[in-house]
Short mmCIF file of C-alpha atoms and ligand atoms in Angstrom, two decimals:
data_model
loop_
_atom_site.label_atom_id
_atom_site.label_comp_id
_atom_site.label_asym_id
_atom_site.label_seq_id
_atom_site.Cartn_x
_atom_site.Cartn_y
_atom_site.Cartn_z
CA MET A 8 -21.08 -30.92 90.60
CA SER A 9 -22.18 -27.99 92.72
CA ASN A 10 -20.95 -24.50 92.03
CA ALA A 11 -21.90 -23.13 95.44
CA PRO A 12 -18.88 -21.82 97.27
CA ILE A 13 -17.94 -23.73 100.40
CA LYS A 14 -16.57 -21.83 103.39
CA LEU A 15 -13.29 -23.24 104.61
CA SER A 16 -12.39 -23.39 108.25
CA ARG A 17 -8.75 -22.22 108.01
CA LYS A 18 -9.58 -18.61 108.46
CA PRO A 19 -7.72 -16.14 110.63
CA GLN A 20 -9.76 -14.34 113.26
CA PRO A 21 -10.24 -10.82 112.06
CA ALA A 22 -9.96 -8.20 114.79
CA GLU A 23 -12.89 -6.03 115.78
CA PRO A 24 -13.09 -2.79 113.79
CA ALA A 25 -11.73 0.28 115.59
CA ALA A 26 -14.27 1.66 118.06
CA ARG A 27 -16.12 4.75 116.82
CA THR A 28 -15.60 7.95 118.72
CA PRO A 29 -18.72 9.39 120.36
CA LYS A 30 -21.02 11.82 118.61
CA GLY A 31 -19.76 15.37 118.42
CA ALA A 32 -16.16 14.31 118.16
CA ARG A 33 -13.87 15.88 115.62
CA THR A 34 -13.98 14.14 112.26
CA ALA A 35 -11.39 13.44 109.63
CA CYS A 36 -11.48 12.09 106.09
CA ILE A 37 -8.44 10.55 104.40
CA ARG A 38 -8.43 10.30 100.59
CA THR A 39 -5.75 8.16 99.02
CA PHE A 40 -4.42 8.46 95.47
CA GLY A 41 -1.81 6.32 93.80
CA CYS A 42 0.10 3.20 94.78
CA GLN A 43 0.10 0.71 97.66
CA MET A 44 2.81 2.70 99.40
CA ASN A 45 0.31 5.50 99.76
CA VAL A 46 -2.44 3.09 100.91
CA HIS A 47 -0.02 1.99 103.57
CA ASP A 48 0.97 5.53 104.60
CA SER A 49 -2.75 6.36 104.82
CA ASP A 50 -3.13 3.43 107.23
CA ARG A 51 -0.52 4.99 109.47
CA MET A 52 -2.14 8.41 109.29
CA ARG A 53 -5.47 6.76 110.10
CA ARG A 54 -3.94 5.27 113.27
CA MET A 55 -2.74 8.76 114.27
CA ILE A 56 -6.09 10.50 113.77
CA LEU A 57 -7.96 7.73 115.62
CA ASP A 58 -5.47 7.91 118.47
CA ALA A 59 -6.00 11.67 118.59
CA GLY A 60 -9.72 11.12 119.09
CA TYR A 61 -10.98 11.89 115.61
CA ALA A 62 -13.76 9.86 114.08
CA GLU A 63 -13.08 8.76 110.57
CA VAL A 64 -15.68 9.80 107.99
CA HIS A 65 -15.78 9.03 104.29
CA SER A 66 -17.11 12.26 102.76
CA TYR A 67 -15.64 15.73 102.75
CA GLU A 68 -18.95 17.27 103.80
CA GLU A 69 -18.78 15.53 107.18
CA ALA A 70 -15.11 16.19 107.84
CA ASP A 71 -13.41 18.80 109.98
CA LEU A 72 -10.01 17.71 108.75
CA VAL A 73 -9.30 16.39 105.26
CA ILE A 74 -6.06 14.65 104.43
CA LEU A 75 -5.22 14.13 100.76
CA ASN A 76 -2.48 11.50 100.37
CA THR A 77 -1.28 12.14 96.85
CA CYS A 78 0.54 10.70 93.89
CA TYR A 79 2.93 12.65 91.63
CA VAL A 80 3.96 9.98 89.17
CA ARG A 81 1.86 11.24 86.23
CA GLU A 82 0.35 14.64 85.49
CA ASN A 83 -3.27 13.43 85.51
CA ALA A 84 -2.76 12.40 89.17
CA VAL A 85 -1.89 16.02 89.94
CA ASP A 86 -4.87 17.30 87.94
CA ARG A 87 -7.18 15.14 90.03
CA VAL A 88 -5.79 16.47 93.25
CA ARG A 89 -6.18 20.08 92.05
CA GLY A 90 -9.83 19.26 91.41
CA HIS A 91 -10.23 17.95 94.94
CA LEU A 92 -8.47 20.97 96.43
CA GLY A 93 -10.82 23.31 94.57
CA GLU A 94 -13.84 21.38 95.90
CA LEU A 95 -12.40 21.54 99.47
CA ASN A 96 -12.03 25.31 99.24
CA ARG A 97 -15.64 25.61 98.25
CA LEU A 98 -16.64 23.52 101.29
CA ARG A 99 -14.40 25.58 103.50
CA ARG A 100 -16.15 28.78 102.39
CA GLU A 101 -19.44 27.15 103.32
CA GLY A 102 -17.99 26.54 106.78
CA ARG A 103 -17.87 22.76 106.51
CA VAL A 104 -14.26 21.57 106.11
CA LYS A 105 -11.99 23.36 108.58
CA LYS A 106 -8.47 22.12 107.84
CA VAL A 107 -6.78 20.56 104.82
CA ALA A 108 -3.53 18.57 104.83
CA LEU A 109 -1.64 17.64 101.69
CA ALA A 110 0.48 14.50 102.12
CA GLY A 111 2.35 12.02 99.92
CA CYS A 112 4.40 12.55 96.79
CA ILE A 113 2.96 15.92 95.73
CA GLY A 114 3.66 17.10 99.29
CA ALA A 115 7.31 16.11 98.75
CA SER A 116 7.54 17.75 95.33
CA ASP A 117 8.46 21.25 94.16
CA GLU A 118 4.86 21.90 93.27
CA SER A 119 3.71 21.74 96.89
CA SER A 120 4.45 25.39 97.81
CA GLU A 121 2.52 26.73 94.81
CA LEU A 122 -0.43 24.48 95.76
CA GLN A 123 -0.20 25.47 99.43
CA ARG A 124 -0.42 29.17 98.58
CA ARG A 125 -3.09 28.78 95.92
CA TYR A 126 -5.42 26.55 97.93
CA ASN A 127 -4.65 27.73 101.50
CA ILE A 128 -3.49 24.33 102.61
CA ASP A 129 -2.90 24.12 106.39
CA LEU A 130 -0.31 21.38 106.47
CA VAL A 131 2.04 19.96 103.80
CA LEU A 132 3.66 16.60 104.54
CA GLY A 133 6.21 14.86 102.34
CA THR A 134 6.82 11.14 102.29
CA HIS A 135 9.54 11.21 104.98
CA ASN A 136 7.75 13.23 107.63
CA THR A 137 4.26 11.65 107.81
CA TYR A 138 4.89 11.48 111.57
CA GLU A 139 4.46 15.30 111.76
CA LEU A 140 0.73 14.76 111.36
CA ALA A 141 0.76 13.47 114.92
CA GLU A 142 1.71 16.86 116.29
CA PHE A 143 -0.78 18.63 114.01
CA VAL A 144 -3.68 16.54 115.40
CA GLY A 145 -2.52 17.08 118.99
CA LEU A 146 -0.56 13.91 119.75
CA PRO A 147 2.81 14.03 121.43
CA THR A 148 5.56 14.61 118.87
CA MET A 149 7.01 11.45 117.46
CA GLU A 150 10.76 11.14 117.19
CA GLU A 151 10.88 8.69 114.36
CA THR A 152 12.24 9.87 111.07
CA TYR A 153 12.27 6.44 109.53
CA THR A 154 8.66 6.05 108.51
CA PRO A 155 8.51 2.26 108.04
CA GLU A 156 8.79 1.92 111.80
CA LEU A 157 5.58 3.82 112.44
CA PRO A 158 2.66 1.62 113.34
CA GLY A 159 -0.17 1.03 110.89
CA THR A 160 -3.71 0.00 111.75
CA GLU A 161 -3.07 -3.36 113.24
CA GLY A 162 -5.43 -6.27 113.41
CA GLU A 163 -6.74 -5.94 109.87
CA HIS A 164 -7.05 -9.15 107.89
CA SER A 165 -4.60 -7.96 105.24
CA GLU A 166 -1.66 -5.66 105.92
CA PHE A 167 1.21 -4.00 104.10
CA VAL A 168 4.69 -4.18 105.55
CA THR A 169 7.22 -1.73 104.16
CA ILE A 170 10.63 -3.37 103.68
CA MET A 171 12.35 -0.51 101.90
CA THR A 172 11.74 3.09 100.94
CA GLY A 173 13.02 5.12 98.02
CA CYS A 174 14.76 3.92 94.84
CA ASN A 175 18.34 3.88 93.59
CA TYR A 176 17.43 3.75 89.92
CA GLN A 177 17.22 6.80 87.74
CA CYS A 178 14.70 5.82 85.11
CA SER A 179 14.47 8.67 82.55
CA TYR A 180 10.78 9.32 83.04
CA CYS A 181 10.37 8.77 86.77
CA ILE A 182 9.97 11.33 89.56
CA VAL A 183 9.91 8.72 92.38
CA PRO A 184 13.65 8.96 93.23
CA THR A 185 13.21 12.70 93.57
CA VAL A 186 10.22 12.59 95.89
CA ARG A 187 10.97 9.36 97.81
CA GLY A 188 14.75 9.65 97.93
CA ARG A 189 17.37 6.93 97.77
CA MET A 190 16.78 3.31 98.84
CA VAL A 191 16.71 2.66 102.58
CA CYS A 192 16.35 -1.01 103.52
CA ARG A 193 14.73 -1.93 106.78
CA PRO A 194 16.57 -4.49 108.87
CA MET A 195 15.31 -8.06 108.59
CA GLU A 196 14.65 -8.42 112.34
CA SER A 197 12.47 -5.30 112.33
CA VAL A 198 10.42 -6.66 109.37
CA LEU A 199 10.04 -10.11 111.06
CA GLU A 200 9.00 -8.57 114.34
CA GLU A 201 6.28 -6.58 112.61
CA VAL A 202 5.09 -9.63 110.68
CA GLU A 203 4.93 -11.69 113.89
CA ARG A 204 2.97 -8.97 115.66
CA LEU A 205 0.54 -8.69 112.78
CA VAL A 206 -0.05 -12.40 112.46
CA GLU A 207 -0.63 -12.66 116.24
CA SER A 208 -3.25 -9.94 116.03
CA GLY A 209 -5.17 -11.72 113.25
CA THR A 210 -3.56 -10.64 109.97
CA GLY A 211 -3.83 -13.44 107.51
CA TYR A 212 -2.24 -11.74 104.50
CA VAL A 213 1.01 -9.77 104.44
CA THR A 214 2.18 -7.78 101.41
CA LEU A 215 5.82 -6.72 101.45
CA LEU A 216 6.13 -3.27 99.97
CA GLY A 217 8.78 -1.16 98.31
CA GLN A 218 9.63 0.52 94.96
CA THR A 219 12.09 -2.24 94.12
CA VAL A 220 11.57 -4.91 96.80
CA ASP A 221 13.88 -7.39 95.17
CA ALA A 222 16.73 -4.88 95.52
CA TRP A 223 16.38 -5.29 99.31
CA ARG A 224 19.70 -6.08 100.99
CA HIS A 225 20.74 -5.99 104.60
CA ASP A 226 23.62 -7.48 106.57
CA GLY A 227 24.62 -9.74 103.68
CA LYS A 228 21.07 -10.99 103.24
CA ARG A 229 19.07 -10.51 100.06
CA PHE A 230 15.39 -10.29 99.30
CA CYS A 231 14.95 -14.03 98.71
CA ASP A 232 16.19 -14.72 102.29
CA LEU A 233 13.78 -12.17 103.72
CA LEU A 234 10.84 -13.54 101.70
CA GLN A 235 11.60 -17.09 102.88
CA ARG A 236 11.59 -15.99 106.56
CA VAL A 237 8.37 -13.98 106.15
CA ALA A 238 6.73 -16.85 104.29
CA ASP A 239 7.55 -19.14 107.23
CA LYS A 240 5.64 -16.86 109.57
CA ALA A 241 2.61 -15.51 107.69
CA PRO A 242 -0.25 -17.63 106.27
CA ARG A 243 -0.29 -15.73 102.99
CA VAL A 244 2.38 -13.51 101.53
CA TRP A 245 2.83 -11.32 98.43
CA PHE A 246 5.29 -8.63 97.46
CA THR A 247 5.41 -5.64 95.12
CA THR A 248 7.11 -4.02 93.14
CA SER A 249 10.05 -5.85 91.59
CA HIS A 250 12.75 -4.72 89.15
CA PRO A 251 13.91 -7.14 86.42
CA SER A 252 17.58 -6.32 87.10
CA ASN A 253 17.31 -7.41 90.75
CA MET A 254 14.98 -10.35 90.39
CA GLU A 255 16.90 -13.54 91.30
CA ASP A 256 15.97 -16.92 89.81
CA ARG A 257 15.96 -18.40 93.28
CA THR A 258 13.23 -15.97 94.27
CA LEU A 259 11.17 -17.12 91.27
CA ARG A 260 11.69 -20.72 92.34
CA LEU A 261 10.75 -19.92 95.92
CA ILE A 262 7.42 -18.51 94.73
CA GLY A 263 6.68 -21.87 93.17
CA GLU A 264 7.89 -23.93 96.10
CA LYS A 265 6.60 -22.14 99.17
CA GLU A 266 2.90 -22.79 99.70
CA THR A 267 2.23 -19.56 101.61
CA ILE A 268 3.43 -17.28 98.77
CA VAL A 269 0.80 -16.09 96.36
CA LYS A 270 1.84 -17.26 92.89
CA ARG A 271 1.71 -13.85 91.34
CA LEU A 272 4.56 -11.73 89.98
CA HIS A 273 4.43 -8.10 89.14
CA LEU A 274 7.50 -7.33 87.06
CA PRO A 275 7.38 -3.97 85.22
CA VAL A 276 9.02 -4.15 81.78
CA GLN A 277 8.11 -0.61 80.49
CA SER A 278 8.99 -1.37 76.88
CA GLY A 279 9.86 -4.29 74.56
CA SER A 280 12.37 -2.33 72.59
CA ASP A 281 16.08 -2.46 73.60
CA ARG A 282 16.60 1.02 72.21
CA MET A 283 13.86 2.39 74.47
CA LEU A 284 15.01 0.41 77.47
CA LYS A 285 18.41 1.97 77.09
CA LEU A 286 16.99 5.48 76.70
CA MET A 287 14.90 4.82 79.83
CA HIS A 288 18.03 3.63 81.76
CA ARG A 289 16.24 0.45 82.77
CA GLY A 290 19.49 -1.53 82.90
CA TYR A 291 18.32 -4.66 81.04
CA LYS A 292 17.49 -5.80 77.53
CA SER A 293 14.24 -7.41 76.48
CA GLU A 294 16.00 -10.75 76.13
CA ARG A 295 16.92 -10.75 79.80
CA TYR A 296 13.36 -9.92 80.74
CA ARG A 297 12.05 -12.78 78.57
CA ARG A 298 14.44 -15.19 80.25
CA LYS A 299 13.17 -14.15 83.66
CA ILE A 300 9.66 -14.84 82.52
CA GLU A 301 10.67 -18.26 81.21
CA VAL A 302 12.10 -19.14 84.60
CA PHE A 303 8.95 -17.91 86.31
CA ARG A 304 6.65 -19.86 83.98
CA GLU A 305 8.66 -23.01 84.51
CA ALA A 306 9.00 -22.62 88.30
CA VAL A 307 5.39 -21.44 88.78
CA PRO A 308 3.29 -23.03 85.98
CA ASP A 309 0.05 -21.93 87.58
CA GLY A 310 1.29 -18.37 88.34
CA THR A 311 -0.01 -15.05 87.10
CA LEU A 312 2.20 -12.38 85.66
CA SER A 313 1.59 -8.62 85.45
CA THR A 314 3.64 -5.69 84.27
CA ASP A 315 3.80 -1.90 83.72
CA ILE A 316 4.23 -0.51 80.22
CA ILE A 317 4.77 3.09 79.13
CA VAL A 318 3.74 4.08 75.63
CA GLY A 319 4.87 7.27 73.90
CA HIS A 320 8.12 7.89 75.77
CA PRO A 321 10.03 10.56 73.79
CA GLY A 322 11.79 9.01 70.81
CA GLU A 323 9.52 5.97 70.60
CA THR A 324 9.23 4.93 66.92
CA GLU A 325 6.73 2.66 65.30
CA GLU A 326 9.31 -0.11 65.35
CA ASP A 327 9.89 0.31 69.10
CA HIS A 328 6.18 0.09 69.62
CA GLU A 329 5.95 -3.09 67.56
CA ARG A 330 8.65 -4.66 69.76
CA THR A 331 6.47 -3.86 72.80
CA VAL A 332 3.40 -5.49 71.27
CA GLU A 333 5.53 -8.50 70.36
CA LEU A 334 6.82 -8.81 73.92
CA VAL A 335 3.28 -8.59 75.30
CA GLU A 336 2.23 -11.43 72.98
CA ASP A 337 5.27 -13.58 73.82
CA CYS A 338 5.11 -13.11 77.61
CA GLY A 339 1.35 -13.59 77.82
CA PHE A 340 0.69 -11.23 80.74
CA ASP A 341 -2.33 -11.91 82.83
CA SER A 342 -2.71 -8.16 83.30
CA ALA A 343 -0.78 -5.02 82.64
CA TYR A 344 -0.90 -1.42 83.69
CA VAL A 345 -0.43 0.57 80.47
CA PHE A 346 0.44 4.21 80.87
CA LYS A 347 0.76 7.06 78.42
CA PHE A 348 4.03 8.85 78.95
CA SER A 349 3.60 11.90 81.14
CA PRO A 350 6.48 14.42 81.27
CA ARG A 351 7.52 15.14 84.86
CA LYS A 352 9.45 18.31 85.54
CA GLY A 353 12.98 17.55 86.74
CA THR A 354 13.21 14.20 84.97
CA GLU A 355 15.50 13.50 82.03
CA ALA A 356 12.71 12.42 79.72
CA ALA A 357 10.89 15.73 80.15
CA GLU A 358 13.84 17.40 78.40
CA LEU A 359 14.19 14.93 75.57
CA ASP A 360 13.36 15.62 71.92
CA GLY A 361 11.12 13.30 69.95
CA THR A 362 7.74 13.99 71.55
CA VAL A 363 5.25 11.47 70.21
CA PRO A 364 2.05 13.15 68.89
CA GLU A 365 -0.98 12.63 71.08
CA GLY A 366 -2.99 10.78 68.43
CA VAL A 367 -0.14 8.37 67.89
CA VAL A 368 0.19 7.76 71.65
CA GLN A 369 -3.51 7.04 71.88
CA ARG A 370 -3.46 4.51 69.06
CA ARG A 371 -0.39 2.75 70.47
CA PHE A 372 -1.94 2.77 73.91
CA LEU A 373 -5.04 1.00 72.59
CA GLU A 374 -2.95 -1.47 70.60
CA VAL A 375 -0.92 -2.49 73.62
CA LEU A 376 -4.06 -2.67 75.75
CA ARG A 377 -5.75 -4.87 73.16
CA ALA A 378 -2.78 -7.23 73.02
CA VAL A 379 -2.77 -7.47 76.85
CA GLU A 380 -6.49 -8.12 77.05
CA GLN A 381 -6.57 -10.77 74.31
CA ASN A 382 -3.85 -12.71 76.12
CA ALA A 383 -5.34 -12.21 79.54
CA PHE A 384 -8.80 -13.28 78.33
CA ALA A 385 -7.40 -16.47 76.74
CA ARG A 386 -5.44 -17.34 79.91
CA ASN A 387 -8.43 -16.65 82.13
CA GLN A 388 -10.61 -18.93 79.99
CA ARG A 389 -8.35 -21.83 80.88
CA LYS A 390 -9.26 -21.43 84.50
CA VAL A 391 -12.97 -22.12 83.87
CA GLY A 392 -14.01 -25.35 85.54
CA SER A 393 -11.22 -25.43 88.09
CA LEU A 394 -11.92 -25.64 91.80
CA GLU A 395 -10.12 -22.87 93.68
CA GLU A 396 -9.42 -21.91 97.25
CA ILE A 397 -10.27 -18.21 97.33
CA TYR A 398 -9.11 -15.63 99.83
CA ILE A 399 -11.84 -13.02 100.37
CA ARG A 400 -10.43 -9.49 100.06
CA HIS A 401 -13.59 -7.46 100.14
CA GLY A 402 -16.83 -8.70 101.65
CA SER A 403 -20.03 -9.04 99.69
CA THR A 404 -21.76 -5.99 98.39
CA GLU A 405 -25.55 -5.55 98.19
CA ASP A 406 -25.72 -8.05 95.33
CA GLY A 407 -23.90 -10.62 97.44
CA LYS A 408 -20.68 -10.68 95.37
CA ALA A 409 -17.45 -10.70 97.26
CA ILE A 410 -14.07 -10.05 95.63
CA GLY A 411 -11.41 -12.59 96.29
CA GLU A 412 -8.09 -13.90 95.08
CA THR A 413 -6.96 -17.38 94.11
CA TRP A 414 -3.56 -18.74 95.16
CA SER A 415 -2.38 -18.06 91.62
CA GLY A 416 -3.32 -14.42 92.11
CA HIS A 417 -6.42 -14.19 89.93
CA ALA A 418 -9.11 -11.77 91.02
CA VAL A 419 -12.45 -13.59 91.48
CA HIS A 420 -16.01 -12.38 91.96
CA VAL A 421 -17.72 -14.94 94.12
CA LYS A 422 -21.15 -15.13 95.61
CA THR A 423 -20.70 -15.73 99.31
CA ASP A 424 -21.36 -14.11 102.66
CA ALA A 425 -17.80 -14.87 103.81
CA LYS A 426 -15.96 -11.94 105.40
CA PRO A 427 -12.68 -10.37 104.35
CA GLY A 428 -9.83 -12.60 105.49
CA GLU A 429 -11.85 -15.82 105.21
CA TYR A 430 -11.30 -18.53 102.59
CA VAL A 431 -13.99 -20.16 100.47
CA ARG A 432 -13.75 -22.96 97.95
CA ALA A 433 -15.58 -22.44 94.70
CA ARG A 434 -15.52 -23.55 91.10
CA ILE A 435 -14.71 -20.99 88.40
CA GLY A 436 -17.81 -20.74 86.21
CA SER A 437 -16.74 -18.14 83.67
CA ALA A 438 -14.02 -15.61 82.91
CA GLY A 439 -13.58 -12.13 81.54
CA PRO A 440 -10.35 -10.41 80.57
CA HIS A 441 -9.87 -8.94 84.08
CA VAL A 442 -11.65 -11.20 86.48
CA LEU A 443 -12.91 -14.74 87.03
CA TYR A 444 -16.48 -15.50 88.24
CA ALA A 445 -17.10 -18.29 90.68
CA GLY A 446 -20.07 -20.07 92.15
CA GLU A 447 -23.53 -18.70 91.67
CA THR A 448 -22.28 -15.52 90.08
CA ALA A 449 -21.10 -17.45 87.05
CA LEU A 450 -22.42 -15.91 83.88
N1 LIG B 21 4.76 8.68 82.63
C1 LIG B 21 4.02 7.53 82.50
N2 LIG B 21 4.13 6.49 83.30
C2 LIG B 21 4.99 6.54 84.32
N3 LIG B 21 5.31 5.65 85.27
C3 LIG B 21 6.26 6.20 86.07
N4 LIG B 21 6.55 7.45 85.66
C4 LIG B 21 5.78 7.69 84.55
C5 LIG B 21 5.66 8.79 83.66
N5 LIG B 21 6.36 9.87 83.79
C6 LIG B 21 4.71 4.30 85.39
C7 LIG B 21 5.78 3.22 85.20
C8 LIG B 21 5.89 2.67 86.60
C9 LIG B 21 4.51 2.91 87.14
C10 LIG B 21 4.37 2.88 88.60
O1 LIG B 21 4.14 4.18 86.66
O2 LIG B 21 5.28 2.23 84.33
O3 LIG B 21 6.31 1.35 86.66
FE1 LIG B 22 10.88 4.90 89.13
FE2 LIG B 22 12.61 3.30 87.85
FE3 LIG B 22 12.77 3.56 90.53
FE4 LIG B 22 10.70 2.21 89.47
S1 LIG B 22 12.87 1.62 89.30
S2 LIG B 22 10.58 3.77 91.07
S3 LIG B 22 10.33 3.38 87.54
S4 LIG B 22 13.12 5.13 89.02
#
């Protein structure tokens, strides 16, 4: 039984990379922080700077224009950006970087004017006016105010498609509704047209994006209907992020039934304690969440499940924390993003009493993380020996290891020279808590 990965023929044709602009052209560097929404917005900004004749570079030292596309969801994200802005000012004094633009969620926040003054930022963009970058880089002004309609960098093997912006929830801790606004759903026809265009130009993997994608509604249609239509058109489809209150059982069943949908669900739970869920205004109890997971496990037995968890929200007691650890053990997540609560100015939770001491937060954080990892490791072990069709996400590095994804949504390191967007078949040789190893890279 050979472990060598076999290249499969059902690969989409990846488009040629964008042509480089000649030597001496203006240069721009885009740095992205935060979630997939920002990665996607950066794609759009990349299209604009390339259209305006800039060459893209990947270090600040080489850049005339630097665009920081930022995240505001936790304080450490803001601290990181301040660090980068300080570094950029130093480079500016040395005459290297000429212009700095601040985009994304910090740009849309109250903190942006203070940062603009302090760091001499040339352009501040929020999340709803990304198109203003066009004018700044010398392109004709764009009329669109509805950012999902703006083109991204087409022809890539894997593309994001925004189906909604903003969020109608008011979770106690979350700044997103303030900086991204209320939910706006994009019409189904517009989404389908974009998907068709992308697939025609060689995209083999479409990820539907939004803060609460399963809350999508338009013209009497719901998310499940949209997903079905997209999955009929694209060779590989995923979606993120979902909200437990909106997730329909028929969507969970569709994931299991439709062969083009990646069998991976990201369903943030935040806490296992009903008391905390109420305080957070999540709109569901842990029992309802567990039932959703049961439906998912039954409908998609081979699927992977991930979640977001916040530890140390104000008022969190030891008992609340124990409920979270219990829920992690019962649901058996394949991975989880565990966050320490970060107070955001303007949110309800920032004003609440019952701050949890830092040492306690740290211990709870590690306990939740350990529970997640133990489960994930045990689940990954069960994949060892199975033969998988693997979609290559990132091509091989110097040591020949590419990073791919199985149909059940596991991340795999695989030794192959296959390019992003191609498929290989390989046997899983070993597993860690976060990743599987296939083929010759097996430990
Ligand atoms: N503190 C910590 N984590 C947060 N998240 C959102 N806001 C905060 C905050 N103030 C987490 C939630 C959400 C994820 C994107 O970020 O878990 O699901
Ligand atoms: Fe934030 Fe809650 Fe909306 Fe998610 S659902 S973006 S956590 S307010």
